[in-house]
PDB file of C-alpha atoms and ligand atoms in Angstrom:
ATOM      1  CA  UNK A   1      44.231  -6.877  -4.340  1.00  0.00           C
ATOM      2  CA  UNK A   2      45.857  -9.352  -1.886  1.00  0.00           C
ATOM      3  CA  UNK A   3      45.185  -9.504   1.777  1.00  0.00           C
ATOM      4  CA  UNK A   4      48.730  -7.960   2.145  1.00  0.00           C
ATOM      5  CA  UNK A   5      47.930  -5.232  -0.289  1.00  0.00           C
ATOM      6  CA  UNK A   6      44.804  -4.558   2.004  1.00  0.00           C
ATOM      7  CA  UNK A   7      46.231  -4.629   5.744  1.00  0.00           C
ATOM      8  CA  UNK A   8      49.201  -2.012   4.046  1.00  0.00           C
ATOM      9  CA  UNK A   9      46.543  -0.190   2.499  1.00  0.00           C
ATOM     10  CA  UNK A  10      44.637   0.354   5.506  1.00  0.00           C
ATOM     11  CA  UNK A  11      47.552   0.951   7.622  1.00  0.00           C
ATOM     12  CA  UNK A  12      48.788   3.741   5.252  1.00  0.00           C
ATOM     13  CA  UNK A  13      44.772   5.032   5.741  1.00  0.00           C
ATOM     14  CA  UNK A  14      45.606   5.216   9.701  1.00  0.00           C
ATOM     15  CA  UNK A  15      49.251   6.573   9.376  1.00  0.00           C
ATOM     16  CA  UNK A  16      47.724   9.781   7.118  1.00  0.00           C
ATOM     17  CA  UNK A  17      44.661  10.251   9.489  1.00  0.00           C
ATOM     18  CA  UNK A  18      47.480  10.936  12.201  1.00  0.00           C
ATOM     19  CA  UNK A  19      48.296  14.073  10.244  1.00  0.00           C
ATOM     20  CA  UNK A  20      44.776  14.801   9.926  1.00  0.00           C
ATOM     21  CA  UNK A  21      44.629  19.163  10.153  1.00  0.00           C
ATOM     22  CA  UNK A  22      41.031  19.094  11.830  1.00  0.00           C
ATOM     23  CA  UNK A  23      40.848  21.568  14.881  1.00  0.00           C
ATOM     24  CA  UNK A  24      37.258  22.571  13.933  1.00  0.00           C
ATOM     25  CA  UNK A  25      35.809  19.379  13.961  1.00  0.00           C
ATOM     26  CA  UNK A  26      38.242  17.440  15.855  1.00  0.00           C
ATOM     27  CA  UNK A  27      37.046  14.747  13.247  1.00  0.00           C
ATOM     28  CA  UNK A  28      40.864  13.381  11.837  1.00  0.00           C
ATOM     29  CA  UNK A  29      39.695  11.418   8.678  1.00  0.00           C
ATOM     30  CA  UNK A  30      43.172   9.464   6.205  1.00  0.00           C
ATOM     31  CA  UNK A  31      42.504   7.735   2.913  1.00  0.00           C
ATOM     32  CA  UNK A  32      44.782   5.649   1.086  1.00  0.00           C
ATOM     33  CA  UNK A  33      44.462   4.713  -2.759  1.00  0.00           C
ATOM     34  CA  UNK A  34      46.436   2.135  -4.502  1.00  0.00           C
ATOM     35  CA  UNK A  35      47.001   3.151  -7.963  1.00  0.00           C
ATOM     36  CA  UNK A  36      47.356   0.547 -10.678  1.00  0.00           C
ATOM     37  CA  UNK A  37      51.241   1.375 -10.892  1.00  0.00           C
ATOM     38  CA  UNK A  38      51.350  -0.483  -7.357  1.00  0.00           C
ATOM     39  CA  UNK A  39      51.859   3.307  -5.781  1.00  0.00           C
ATOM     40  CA  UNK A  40      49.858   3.819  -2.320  1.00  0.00           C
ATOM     41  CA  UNK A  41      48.428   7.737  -2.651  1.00  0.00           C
ATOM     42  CA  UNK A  42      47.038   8.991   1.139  1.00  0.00           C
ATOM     43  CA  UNK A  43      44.928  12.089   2.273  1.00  0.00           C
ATOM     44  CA  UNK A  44      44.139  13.710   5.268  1.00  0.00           C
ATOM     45  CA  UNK A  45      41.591  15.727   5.818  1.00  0.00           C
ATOM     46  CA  UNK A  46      42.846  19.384   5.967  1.00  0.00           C
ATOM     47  CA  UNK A  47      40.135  22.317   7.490  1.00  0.00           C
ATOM     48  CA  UNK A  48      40.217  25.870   7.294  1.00  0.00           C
ATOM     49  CA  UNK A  49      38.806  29.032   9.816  1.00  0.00           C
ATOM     50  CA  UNK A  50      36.946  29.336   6.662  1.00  0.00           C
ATOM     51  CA  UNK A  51      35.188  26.368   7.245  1.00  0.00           C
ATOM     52  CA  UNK A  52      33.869  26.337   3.433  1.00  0.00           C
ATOM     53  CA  UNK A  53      37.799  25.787   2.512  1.00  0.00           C
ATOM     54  CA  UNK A  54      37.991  22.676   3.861  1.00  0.00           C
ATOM     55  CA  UNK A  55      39.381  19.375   1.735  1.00  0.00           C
ATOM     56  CA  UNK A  56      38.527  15.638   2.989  1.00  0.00           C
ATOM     57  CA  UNK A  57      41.178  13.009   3.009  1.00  0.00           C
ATOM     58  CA  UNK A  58      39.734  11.031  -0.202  1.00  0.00           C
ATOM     59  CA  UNK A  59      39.558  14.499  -2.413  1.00  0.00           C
ATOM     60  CA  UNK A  60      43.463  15.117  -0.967  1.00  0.00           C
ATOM     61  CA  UNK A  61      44.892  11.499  -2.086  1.00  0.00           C
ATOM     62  CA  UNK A  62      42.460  11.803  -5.458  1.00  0.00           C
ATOM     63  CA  UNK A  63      44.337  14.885  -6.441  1.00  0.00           C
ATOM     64  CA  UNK A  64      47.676  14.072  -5.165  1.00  0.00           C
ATOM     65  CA  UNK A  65      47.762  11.109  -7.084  1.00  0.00           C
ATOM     66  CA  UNK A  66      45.843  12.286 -10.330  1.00  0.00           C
ATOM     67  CA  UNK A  67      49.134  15.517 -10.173  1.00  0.00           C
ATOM     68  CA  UNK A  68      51.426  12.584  -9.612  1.00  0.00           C
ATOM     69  CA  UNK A  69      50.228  10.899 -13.444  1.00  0.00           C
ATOM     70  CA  UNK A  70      48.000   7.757 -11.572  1.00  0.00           C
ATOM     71  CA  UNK A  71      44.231   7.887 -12.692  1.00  0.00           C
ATOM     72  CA  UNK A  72      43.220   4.415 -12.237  1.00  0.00           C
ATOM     73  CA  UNK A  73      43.012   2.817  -9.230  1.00  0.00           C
ATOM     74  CA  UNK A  74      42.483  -0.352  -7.568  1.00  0.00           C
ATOM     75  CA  UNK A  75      41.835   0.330  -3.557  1.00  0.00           C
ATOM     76  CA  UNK A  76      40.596   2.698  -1.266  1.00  0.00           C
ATOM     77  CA  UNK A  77      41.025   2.622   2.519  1.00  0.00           C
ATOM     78  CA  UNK A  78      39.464   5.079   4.889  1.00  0.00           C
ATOM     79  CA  UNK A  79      40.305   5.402   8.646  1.00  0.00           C
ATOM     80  CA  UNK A  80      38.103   7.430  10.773  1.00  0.00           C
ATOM     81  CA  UNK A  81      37.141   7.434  14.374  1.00  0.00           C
ATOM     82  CA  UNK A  82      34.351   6.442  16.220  1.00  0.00           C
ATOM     83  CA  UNK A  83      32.979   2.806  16.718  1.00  0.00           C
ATOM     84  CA  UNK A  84      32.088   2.287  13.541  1.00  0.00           C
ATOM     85  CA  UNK A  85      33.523   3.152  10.467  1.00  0.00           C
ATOM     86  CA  UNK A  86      31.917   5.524   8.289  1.00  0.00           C
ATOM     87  CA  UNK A  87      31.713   6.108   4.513  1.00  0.00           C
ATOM     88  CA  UNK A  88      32.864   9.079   2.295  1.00  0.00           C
ATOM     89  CA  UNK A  89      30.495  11.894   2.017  1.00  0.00           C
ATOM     90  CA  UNK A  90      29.095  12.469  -1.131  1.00  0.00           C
ATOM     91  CA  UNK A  91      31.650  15.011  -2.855  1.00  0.00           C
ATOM     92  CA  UNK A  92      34.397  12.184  -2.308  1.00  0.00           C
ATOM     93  CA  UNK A  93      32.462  10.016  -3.343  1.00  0.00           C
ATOM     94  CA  UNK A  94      31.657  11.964  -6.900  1.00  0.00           C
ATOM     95  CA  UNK A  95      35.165  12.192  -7.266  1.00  0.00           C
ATOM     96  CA  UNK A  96      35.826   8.949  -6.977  1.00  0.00           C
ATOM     97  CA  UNK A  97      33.578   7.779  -9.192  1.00  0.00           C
ATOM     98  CA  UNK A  98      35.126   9.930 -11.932  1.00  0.00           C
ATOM     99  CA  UNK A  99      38.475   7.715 -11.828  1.00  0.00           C
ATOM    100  CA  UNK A 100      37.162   4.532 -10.287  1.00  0.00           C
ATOM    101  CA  UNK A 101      33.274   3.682 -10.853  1.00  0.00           C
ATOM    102  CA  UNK A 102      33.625   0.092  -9.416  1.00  0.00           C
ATOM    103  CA  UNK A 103      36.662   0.926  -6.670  1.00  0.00           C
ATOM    104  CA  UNK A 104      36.921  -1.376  -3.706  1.00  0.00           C
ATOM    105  CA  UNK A 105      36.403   0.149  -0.339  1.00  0.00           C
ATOM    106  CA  UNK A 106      38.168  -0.572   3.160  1.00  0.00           C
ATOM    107  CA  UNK A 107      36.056   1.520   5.350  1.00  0.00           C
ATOM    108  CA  UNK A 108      37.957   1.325   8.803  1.00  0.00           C
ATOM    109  CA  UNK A 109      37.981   2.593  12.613  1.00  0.00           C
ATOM    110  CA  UNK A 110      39.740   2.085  15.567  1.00  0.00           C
ATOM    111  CA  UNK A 111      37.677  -0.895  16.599  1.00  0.00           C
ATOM    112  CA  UNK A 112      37.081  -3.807  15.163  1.00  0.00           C
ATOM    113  CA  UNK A 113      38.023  -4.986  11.461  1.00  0.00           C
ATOM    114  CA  UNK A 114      37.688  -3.447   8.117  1.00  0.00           C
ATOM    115  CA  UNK A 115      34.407  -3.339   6.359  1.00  0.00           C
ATOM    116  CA  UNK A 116      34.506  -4.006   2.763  1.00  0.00           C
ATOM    117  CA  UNK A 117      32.598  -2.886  -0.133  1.00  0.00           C
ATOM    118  CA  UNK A 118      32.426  -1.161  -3.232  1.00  0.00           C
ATOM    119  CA  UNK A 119      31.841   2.332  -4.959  1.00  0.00           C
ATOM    120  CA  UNK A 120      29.213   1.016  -6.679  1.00  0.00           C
ATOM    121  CA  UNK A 121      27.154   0.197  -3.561  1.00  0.00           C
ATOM    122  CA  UNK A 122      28.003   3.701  -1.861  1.00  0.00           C
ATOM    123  CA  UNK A 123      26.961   5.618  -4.863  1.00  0.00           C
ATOM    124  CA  UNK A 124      24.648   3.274  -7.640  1.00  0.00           C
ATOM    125  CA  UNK A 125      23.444   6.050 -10.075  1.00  0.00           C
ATOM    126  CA  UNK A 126      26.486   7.719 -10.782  1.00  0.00           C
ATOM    127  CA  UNK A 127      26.314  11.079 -12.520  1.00  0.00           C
ATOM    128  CA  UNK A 128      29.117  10.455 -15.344  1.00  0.00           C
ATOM    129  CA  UNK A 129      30.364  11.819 -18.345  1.00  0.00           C
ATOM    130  CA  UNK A 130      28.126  10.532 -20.475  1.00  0.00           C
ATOM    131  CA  UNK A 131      25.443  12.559 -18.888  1.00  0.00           C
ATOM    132  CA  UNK A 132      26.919  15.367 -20.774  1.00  0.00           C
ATOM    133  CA  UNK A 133      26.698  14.193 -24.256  1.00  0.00           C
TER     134      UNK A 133
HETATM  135  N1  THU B 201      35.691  14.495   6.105  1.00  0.00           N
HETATM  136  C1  THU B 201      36.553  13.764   5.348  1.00  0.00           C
HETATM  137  O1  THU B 201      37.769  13.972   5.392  1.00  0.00           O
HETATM  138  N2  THU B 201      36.046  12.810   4.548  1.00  0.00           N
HETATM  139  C2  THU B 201      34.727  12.516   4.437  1.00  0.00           C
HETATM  140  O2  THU B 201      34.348  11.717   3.587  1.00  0.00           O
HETATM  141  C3  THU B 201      33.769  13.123   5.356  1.00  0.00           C
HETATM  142  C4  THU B 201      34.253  14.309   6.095  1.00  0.00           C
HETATM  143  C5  THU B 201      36.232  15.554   6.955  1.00  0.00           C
HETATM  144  C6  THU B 201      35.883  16.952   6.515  1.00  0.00           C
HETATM  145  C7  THU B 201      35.958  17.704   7.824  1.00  0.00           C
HETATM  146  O3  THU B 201      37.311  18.093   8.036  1.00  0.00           O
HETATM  147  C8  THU B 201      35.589  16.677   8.874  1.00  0.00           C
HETATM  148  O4  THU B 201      35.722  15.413   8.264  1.00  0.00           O
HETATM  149  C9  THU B 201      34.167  16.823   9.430  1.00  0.00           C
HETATM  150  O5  THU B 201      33.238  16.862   8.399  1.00  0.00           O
END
């Protein structure tokens, strides 16, 4: 990924958490994956009065892009708020790891630049597929 590829990615991570559906938690989370076809798939997070109901961002641009034909990916960003940026919880980041076990990571907030690391780090001991077998 090139530093372009990043700064769009993370933009496109701050553009979806403006349409963030969160009157619950007032928490407005956007993700933004970059698929290997070059494609940028974003997420917000979308709640429910049945609080249970509720998506996050990653698990919205996971599924919009795995109904879309991408699987593989080669970038997440994540804009939340706050003063420092925070991680996915660990349901996103299961999901991830099912299409992406070594994805780069843009973890981003208001202030301050983007913090980068890897799935891998957030999650070591995946549970996988091969669990099952
Ligand atoms: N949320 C996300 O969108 N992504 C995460 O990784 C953590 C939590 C959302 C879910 C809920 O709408 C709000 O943030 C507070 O938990």
């Amino acid at each position: 990924m090139t530093r372009d590829q990043a700064e769009t990615l993370v933009s496109s991570a701050q553009k979806a958490r403006e349409r963030a559906y969160a009157p619950y938690s007032n928490y407005h989370v956007g993700a933004a994956l970059l698929g290997e076809d070059g494609e940028i798939y974003s997420g917000c997070n979308v709640e429910n009065s049945s609080y249970g109901a509720t998506i996050c961002a990653e698990r919205v641009a996971v599924f919009a892009a795995v109904a879309k034909g991408c699987r593989n990916f080669e970038a997440l960003a994540l804009a939340t708020g706050g003063k420092e940026p925070a991680p996915p919880c660990g349901m996103c980041l299961q999901v991830l790891a099912e299409f992406a076990p070594s994805l780069p990571v843009l973890l981003s907030c208001p202030e301050g630049d983007p913090i980068e690391t890897t799935l891998e780090i957030l999650l070591p001991r995946q549970f996988n597929r091969d669990e099952l077998s």
